[in-house]
């Protein structure tokens, strides 16, 4: 006799609803701990599983989702772009970004969403108390995370977005996307020397991978003395959360926002899409803090 696994009702319920993540590699992806802590807190009979899916197997893996009635899935490297062709519908912001990190199910239809930027939006609004509308925002980086975050900032009414990036091609292509297809004014600045934060900047975001474990002492090449106490400095790096970039900004009196808030925010939005339940964000953050210290 299998154990009773649902705490939601007095009746035994041996049916489990499945979600998870497709990626390669995924063995060290800690999202599972965050989402499963939420399932336990909510008493939901759901499981989140890390699936190692090779690029050539993605189509079959998505067919497997349909066949086994998964309620949804997350996508991580290297599947966020390739998956678009196997889905029935793509949400407008995910279409703009050209990337999907969350799939939800509506009946038989699989719908692609991108919650990375929405997670950042939620974190900046709820954790830092900042409304992006009318703000002047500087992004260091123009990769996948920056794409998602800048599109959501533009859709939330940011007045001006400056993209500072090492590769001009990536930086210019993101600026073109924002200027042509999103309601924001954007400029590209090549990152070929120490970058000085322009006066009047409201929000400064490190959206590069600089500072990510194991390179925990690395920090973006900016003139830290150009950061002022009127700015909010945000980092996407979840591990470790208290990066040298944030420490330098804090020393200059800036308000800081770590990458755990974004990670929890995107997970909370995905969980609501899948289960319909409001996510227990403090429980989810605690689960990640136990991993990242
Ligand atoms: P990408 O590989 O798509 O982009 C990396 C970006 O970092 C590029 O702009 C790249 O510049 C820049 N970069 C990397 N190293 C350097 C360097 N030494 N000097 C200057 N620029 C550099 O990665 P993602 O955008 O997907 O991810 C970026 C980070 O965001 C990762 O650390 C990831 O863990 C984190 N992340 C956090 C999330 C959260 O919820 N907190 C969610 C998603 C991502 P170039 O174009 O010149 O190569």
Tab-separated table of C-alpha atoms and ligand atoms in Angstrom:
chain	number	residue	atom	x	y	z
A	1	UNK	CA	0.000	0.000	0.000
A	2	UNK	CA	1.595	3.337	-1.018
A	3	UNK	CA	1.696	6.030	1.663
A	4	UNK	CA	-0.984	8.682	1.842
A	5	UNK	CA	0.686	11.639	0.194
A	6	UNK	CA	-1.908	14.399	0.256
A	7	UNK	CA	-2.413	16.548	3.312
A	8	UNK	CA	-5.102	18.660	1.610
A	9	UNK	CA	-7.982	16.312	2.289
A	10	UNK	CA	-8.915	13.507	4.632
A	11	UNK	CA	-9.339	11.178	1.644
A	12	UNK	CA	-6.284	9.272	0.382
A	13	UNK	CA	-4.991	10.685	-2.888
A	14	UNK	CA	-2.298	8.674	-4.614
A	15	UNK	CA	-2.286	10.686	-7.848
A	16	UNK	CA	0.644	13.048	-8.199
A	17	UNK	CA	0.717	16.088	-10.482
A	18	UNK	CA	4.043	16.566	-12.239
A	19	UNK	CA	6.106	19.602	-13.222
A	20	UNK	CA	9.869	20.092	-13.435
A	21	UNK	CA	12.665	21.448	-15.554
A	22	UNK	CA	14.254	20.352	-18.831
A	23	UNK	CA	17.905	21.335	-19.134
A	24	UNK	CA	21.431	20.168	-19.773
A	25	UNK	CA	23.032	20.102	-17.301
A	26	UNK	CA	20.378	20.216	-14.565
A	27	UNK	CA	21.832	18.155	-11.751
A	28	UNK	CA	22.784	21.239	-9.712
A	29	UNK	CA	19.645	23.284	-10.425
A	30	UNK	CA	18.236	24.217	-6.976
A	31	UNK	CA	14.791	25.383	-8.206
A	32	UNK	CA	13.496	21.942	-7.225
A	33	UNK	CA	14.127	22.704	-3.529
A	34	UNK	CA	12.316	26.038	-3.751
A	35	UNK	CA	9.255	24.710	-5.592
A	36	UNK	CA	8.963	21.510	-3.554
A	37	UNK	CA	9.120	23.550	-0.335
A	38	UNK	CA	6.133	25.499	-1.661
A	39	UNK	CA	4.228	22.311	-2.531
A	40	UNK	CA	4.799	21.017	1.010
A	41	UNK	CA	3.742	24.325	2.561
A	42	UNK	CA	0.562	24.401	0.445
A	43	UNK	CA	-0.147	20.698	1.072
A	44	UNK	CA	-0.175	20.020	-2.663
A	45	UNK	CA	0.304	16.536	-4.012
A	46	UNK	CA	2.706	17.760	-6.699
A	47	UNK	CA	6.307	16.918	-7.581
A	48	UNK	CA	9.015	18.984	-9.332
A	49	UNK	CA	11.702	16.899	-11.057
A	50	UNK	CA	14.999	17.888	-12.757
A	51	UNK	CA	15.121	16.176	-16.169
A	52	UNK	CA	18.419	15.926	-18.043
A	53	UNK	CA	17.287	16.507	-21.673
A	54	UNK	CA	19.809	16.658	-24.525
A	55	UNK	CA	19.162	19.209	-27.307
A	56	UNK	CA	18.328	16.487	-29.869
A	57	UNK	CA	15.706	15.012	-27.507
A	58	UNK	CA	13.770	18.193	-26.734
A	59	UNK	CA	10.934	17.527	-29.225
A	60	UNK	CA	10.387	14.034	-27.806
A	61	UNK	CA	10.549	15.383	-24.255
A	62	UNK	CA	7.808	17.946	-25.032
A	63	UNK	CA	5.696	15.172	-26.613
A	64	UNK	CA	6.252	13.265	-23.349
A	65	UNK	CA	4.819	16.206	-21.384
A	66	UNK	CA	1.649	15.983	-23.424
A	67	UNK	CA	1.429	12.196	-23.209
A	68	UNK	CA	1.941	12.078	-19.447
A	69	UNK	CA	-0.308	15.040	-18.694
A	70	UNK	CA	2.366	17.166	-17.051
A	71	UNK	CA	0.924	20.391	-15.682
A	72	UNK	CA	3.898	22.366	-16.951
A	73	UNK	CA	7.657	22.560	-17.180
A	74	UNK	CA	10.544	25.000	-16.793
A	75	UNK	CA	13.193	25.309	-19.488
A	76	UNK	CA	16.784	26.166	-18.792
A	77	UNK	CA	20.028	26.182	-20.784
A	78	UNK	CA	20.089	25.188	-23.665
A	79	UNK	CA	16.339	24.876	-24.396
A	80	UNK	CA	14.787	28.337	-23.840
A	81	UNK	CA	14.761	29.313	-27.532
A	82	UNK	CA	14.454	25.940	-29.279
A	83	UNK	CA	11.321	24.995	-27.322
A	84	UNK	CA	9.214	27.726	-28.993
A	85	UNK	CA	8.662	25.602	-32.121
A	86	UNK	CA	7.102	22.727	-30.140
A	87	UNK	CA	4.474	24.770	-28.252
A	88	UNK	CA	0.897	25.706	-29.221
A	89	UNK	CA	1.023	29.343	-28.163
A	90	UNK	CA	3.605	31.848	-26.935
A	91	UNK	CA	2.707	34.693	-24.550
A	92	UNK	CA	3.296	38.139	-26.136
A	93	UNK	CA	6.221	39.140	-23.858
A	94	UNK	CA	7.946	35.764	-24.317
A	95	UNK	CA	7.494	36.185	-28.086
A	96	UNK	CA	9.182	39.600	-27.864
A	97	UNK	CA	12.095	38.127	-25.913
A	98	UNK	CA	12.257	35.091	-28.192
A	99	UNK	CA	12.649	32.802	-25.182
A	100	UNK	CA	10.431	30.657	-22.943
A	101	UNK	CA	11.403	29.513	-19.444
A	102	UNK	CA	8.011	28.246	-18.288
A	103	UNK	CA	5.356	26.171	-20.033
A	104	UNK	CA	1.853	25.976	-18.642
A	105	UNK	CA	-1.009	23.810	-19.751
A	106	UNK	CA	-4.504	24.906	-20.732
A	107	UNK	CA	-6.457	21.744	-21.538
A	108	UNK	CA	-4.443	20.069	-24.297
A	109	UNK	CA	-2.551	23.227	-25.205
A	110	UNK	CA	0.984	24.009	-24.100
A	111	UNK	CA	1.589	27.729	-23.638
A	112	UNK	CA	5.056	29.270	-23.450
A	113	UNK	CA	5.736	32.049	-20.953
A	114	UNK	CA	8.816	33.843	-19.703
A	115	UNK	CA	8.817	34.539	-15.977
A	116	UNK	CA	12.475	35.668	-15.572
A	117	UNK	CA	11.728	39.323	-16.256
A	118	UNK	CA	8.395	39.155	-14.426
A	119	UNK	CA	10.241	37.722	-11.415
A	120	UNK	CA	12.577	40.709	-11.449
A	121	UNK	CA	9.625	43.080	-11.819
A	122	UNK	CA	7.893	41.472	-8.870
A	123	UNK	CA	11.068	41.613	-6.765
A	124	UNK	CA	11.828	45.268	-7.529
A	125	UNK	CA	8.224	46.214	-6.774
A	126	UNK	CA	7.679	44.085	-3.687
A	127	UNK	CA	11.158	43.665	-2.153
A	128	UNK	CA	12.576	47.122	-3.000
A	129	UNK	CA	9.283	49.064	-3.178
A	130	UNK	CA	10.205	50.593	-6.562
A	131	UNK	CA	7.783	51.246	-9.431
A	132	UNK	CA	9.792	51.101	-12.703
A	133	UNK	CA	7.399	53.554	-14.409
A	134	UNK	CA	9.267	56.709	-15.421
A	135	UNK	CA	12.627	55.357	-14.168
A	136	UNK	CA	16.029	55.619	-15.848
A	137	UNK	CA	17.592	52.172	-15.715
A	138	UNK	CA	21.112	50.988	-16.591
A	139	UNK	CA	21.680	47.307	-17.379
A	140	UNK	CA	25.153	45.782	-17.364
A	141	UNK	CA	24.842	42.828	-19.784
A	142	UNK	CA	22.682	41.906	-22.762
A	143	UNK	CA	22.281	38.127	-22.444
A	144	UNK	CA	19.111	36.086	-21.936
A	145	UNK	CA	18.415	37.428	-18.444
A	146	UNK	CA	18.914	41.032	-19.586
A	147	UNK	CA	16.574	40.496	-22.549
A	148	UNK	CA	13.785	39.237	-20.305
A	149	UNK	CA	14.312	41.911	-17.648
A	150	UNK	CA	14.579	44.891	-20.007
A	151	UNK	CA	11.440	43.902	-21.947
A	152	UNK	CA	9.439	43.701	-18.689
A	153	UNK	CA	10.928	47.017	-17.466
A	154	UNK	CA	9.928	48.619	-20.779
A	155	UNK	CA	6.413	47.150	-20.597
A	156	UNK	CA	6.180	48.436	-16.994
A	157	UNK	CA	6.845	51.981	-18.204
A	158	UNK	CA	10.599	52.557	-17.704
A	159	UNK	CA	11.450	55.903	-19.281
A	160	UNK	CA	14.977	55.131	-20.449
A	161	UNK	CA	17.092	51.981	-20.613
A	162	UNK	CA	20.860	51.998	-21.180
A	163	UNK	CA	22.443	48.691	-22.161
A	164	UNK	CA	26.148	48.359	-21.381
A	165	UNK	CA	27.656	45.244	-22.946
A	166	UNK	CA	31.021	43.782	-23.936
A	167	UNK	CA	29.753	42.272	-27.210
A	168	UNK	CA	28.461	45.120	-29.377
A	169	UNK	CA	26.380	42.763	-31.517
A	170	UNK	CA	24.366	41.472	-28.562
A	171	UNK	CA	24.037	44.926	-27.003
A	172	UNK	CA	22.891	46.596	-30.215
A	173	UNK	CA	20.419	43.859	-31.037
A	174	UNK	CA	18.768	44.229	-27.608
A	175	UNK	CA	18.594	48.018	-27.962
A	176	UNK	CA	17.001	47.616	-31.376
A	177	UNK	CA	14.415	45.226	-29.971
A	178	UNK	CA	13.520	47.663	-27.175
A	179	UNK	CA	13.340	50.699	-29.449
A	180	UNK	CA	11.413	48.956	-32.241
A	181	UNK	CA	9.036	46.700	-30.349
A	182	UNK	CA	8.722	47.865	-26.742
A	183	UNK	CA	7.555	51.198	-25.331
A	184	UNK	CA	10.976	52.364	-24.120
A	185	UNK	CA	13.794	54.583	-25.281
A	186	UNK	CA	17.050	52.604	-25.220
A	187	UNK	CA	20.725	53.256	-25.948
A	188	UNK	CA	23.736	50.984	-26.262
A	189	UNK	CA	27.080	51.761	-24.622
A	190	UNK	CA	30.065	49.548	-25.550
A	191	UNK	CA	31.755	48.144	-22.430
A	192	UNK	CA	35.381	48.504	-23.428
A	193	UNK	CA	36.550	50.499	-20.414
A	194	UNK	CA	35.482	51.144	-16.823
A	195	UNK	CA	31.870	52.290	-16.998
A	196	UNK	CA	30.781	55.364	-15.064
A	197	UNK	CA	27.119	55.338	-14.008
A	198	UNK	CA	25.386	58.362	-15.610
A	199	UNK	CA	24.010	61.011	-13.264
A	200	UNK	CA	20.251	60.727	-12.909
A	201	UNK	CA	20.252	56.906	-13.050
A	202	UNK	CA	17.527	55.536	-10.785
A	203	UNK	CA	18.226	51.816	-11.038
A	204	UNK	CA	21.479	49.984	-11.861
A	205	UNK	CA	21.290	46.272	-12.658
A	206	UNK	CA	24.079	43.735	-12.988
A	207	UNK	CA	22.554	41.226	-15.410
A	208	UNK	CA	25.874	39.633	-16.374
A	209	UNK	CA	27.162	36.363	-14.942
A	210	UNK	CA	30.062	38.204	-13.240
A	211	UNK	CA	30.236	37.169	-9.576
A	212	UNK	CA	28.457	33.825	-10.002
A	213	UNK	CA	29.863	30.908	-7.992
A	214	UNK	CA	32.710	29.866	-8.099
A	215	UNK	CA	33.997	33.310	-9.211
A	216	UNK	CA	32.632	34.904	-6.073
A	217	UNK	CA	35.233	37.699	-5.841
A	218	UNK	CA	34.619	39.026	-9.379
A	219	UNK	CA	32.707	42.264	-9.866
A	220	UNK	CA	31.671	44.245	-12.956
A	221	UNK	CA	34.146	46.862	-14.194
A	222	UNK	CA	32.308	50.039	-13.178
A	223	UNK	CA	33.423	53.192	-11.372
A	224	UNK	CA	31.853	52.390	-8.014
A	225	UNK	CA	32.283	55.971	-6.843
A	226	UNK	CA	29.744	56.994	-9.519
A	227	UNK	CA	27.048	55.063	-7.600
A	228	UNK	CA	25.043	57.373	-5.337
A	229	UNK	CA	22.665	56.918	-2.437
A	230	UNK	CA	19.700	57.866	-4.638
A	231	UNK	CA	20.194	54.731	-6.780
A	232	UNK	CA	18.908	51.192	-6.370
A	233	UNK	CA	21.524	48.556	-7.268
A	234	UNK	CA	20.225	45.127	-8.295
A	235	UNK	CA	22.060	41.896	-9.060
A	236	UNK	CA	20.818	38.815	-10.914
A	237	UNK	CA	23.401	36.562	-9.281
A	238	UNK	CA	21.571	34.227	-6.880
A	239	UNK	CA	24.665	32.339	-5.725
A	240	UNK	CA	26.098	33.921	-3.636
A	241	UNK	CA	23.332	36.492	-3.043
A	242	UNK	CA	25.536	39.147	-1.399
A	243	UNK	CA	27.881	39.844	-4.320
A	244	UNK	CA	30.913	42.210	-4.255
A	245	UNK	CA	28.893	44.408	-6.692
A	246	UNK	CA	26.078	44.811	-4.147
A	247	UNK	CA	28.538	45.300	-1.297
A	248	UNK	CA	30.263	48.159	-3.162
A	249	UNK	CA	26.905	49.773	-3.967
A	250	UNK	CA	25.780	49.466	-0.363
A	251	UNK	CA	28.993	51.191	0.799
A	252	UNK	CA	27.953	54.194	-1.369
A	253	UNK	CA	24.559	54.266	0.351
A	254	UNK	CA	22.556	52.723	-2.493
A	255	UNK	CA	19.562	50.522	-1.761
A	256	UNK	CA	20.332	46.941	-2.877
A	257	UNK	CA	18.307	44.034	-4.243
A	258	UNK	CA	19.811	40.555	-4.576
A	259	UNK	CA	19.223	37.868	-7.217
A	260	UNK	CA	17.382	35.567	-4.831
A	261	UNK	CA	14.358	37.872	-4.959
A	262	UNK	CA	14.179	37.487	-8.743
A	263	UNK	CA	14.618	33.725	-8.536
A	264	UNK	CA	11.866	33.428	-5.933
A	265	UNK	CA	9.687	35.880	-7.895
A	266	UNK	CA	9.905	33.936	-11.151
A	267	UNK	CA	9.257	30.677	-9.297
A	268	UNK	CA	6.249	32.179	-7.507
A	269	UNK	CA	4.736	33.358	-10.796
A	270	UNK	CA	5.298	29.937	-12.404
A	271	UNK	CA	3.797	28.147	-9.411
A	272	UNK	CA	0.672	30.323	-9.595
A	273	UNK	CA	0.379	29.612	-13.336
A	274	UNK	CA	0.600	25.860	-12.737
A	275	UNK	CA	-1.395	25.385	-9.529
A	276	UNK	CA	-3.550	28.518	-9.240
A	277	UNK	CA	-2.228	28.999	-5.673
A	278	UNK	CA	-0.476	32.094	-4.333
A	279	UNK	CA	3.097	31.082	-3.613
A	280	UNK	CA	4.487	31.047	-0.047
A	281	UNK	CA	7.410	33.287	-1.021
A	282	UNK	CA	9.094	33.467	2.388
A	283	UNK	CA	9.196	29.658	2.606
A	284	UNK	CA	10.630	29.509	-0.935
A	285	UNK	CA	13.292	32.097	-0.181
A	286	UNK	CA	14.277	30.279	3.014
A	287	UNK	CA	14.716	27.038	1.038
A	288	UNK	CA	17.149	28.812	-1.319
A	289	UNK	CA	18.968	30.651	1.465
A	290	UNK	CA	19.697	27.277	3.056
A	291	UNK	CA	21.431	26.253	-0.191
A	292	UNK	CA	23.188	29.523	-1.006
A	293	UNK	CA	23.998	30.672	2.522
B	1	LIG	P1	24.076	34.819	-20.951
B	1	LIG	O1	25.222	33.894	-21.164
B	1	LIG	O2	22.958	34.841	-21.932
B	1	LIG	O3	24.620	36.338	-20.848
B	1	LIG	C1	25.760	36.637	-20.060
B	1	LIG	C2	25.980	38.155	-20.068
B	1	LIG	O4	27.079	38.435	-19.188
B	1	LIG	C3	26.360	38.714	-21.426
B	1	LIG	O5	25.885	40.025	-21.545
B	1	LIG	C4	27.892	38.708	-21.356
B	1	LIG	O6	28.496	39.648	-22.224
B	1	LIG	C5	28.095	39.141	-19.921
B	1	LIG	N1	29.408	38.759	-19.401
B	1	LIG	C6	29.784	37.542	-18.944
B	1	LIG	N2	31.059	37.587	-18.516
B	1	LIG	C7	31.496	38.854	-18.710
B	1	LIG	C8	32.732	39.544	-18.450
B	1	LIG	N3	33.759	38.918	-17.912
B	1	LIG	N4	32.803	40.867	-18.761
B	1	LIG	C9	31.751	41.519	-19.301
B	1	LIG	N5	30.556	40.923	-19.573
B	1	LIG	C10	30.436	39.624	-19.275
B	1	LIG	O7	23.570	34.484	-19.490
B	1	LIG	P2	22.127	34.830	-18.863
B	1	LIG	O8	21.741	36.196	-19.296
B	1	LIG	O9	21.194	33.711	-19.096
B	1	LIG	O10	22.477	34.815	-17.313
B	1	LIG	C11	23.246	35.847	-16.710
B	1	LIG	C12	23.273	35.637	-15.225
B	1	LIG	O11	21.961	35.803	-14.715
B	1	LIG	C13	23.724	34.228	-14.797
B	1	LIG	O12	24.670	34.361	-13.769
B	1	LIG	C14	22.469	33.588	-14.261
B	1	LIG	O13	22.752	32.724	-13.183
B	1	LIG	C15	21.686	34.786	-13.783
B	1	LIG	N6	20.240	34.560	-13.780
B	1	LIG	C16	19.573	34.790	-12.615
B	1	LIG	C17	18.219	34.630	-12.557
B	1	LIG	C18	17.526	34.868	-11.263
B	1	LIG	O14	16.344	34.530	-11.166
B	1	LIG	N7	18.185	35.461	-10.273
B	1	LIG	C19	17.419	34.202	-13.729
B	1	LIG	C20	18.209	34.048	-14.928
B	1	LIG	C21	19.578	34.208	-14.930
B	1	LIG	P3	28.769	39.303	-23.779
B	1	LIG	O15	27.473	39.436	-24.489
B	1	LIG	O16	29.774	40.320	-24.164
B	1	LIG	O17	29.319	37.893	-23.797
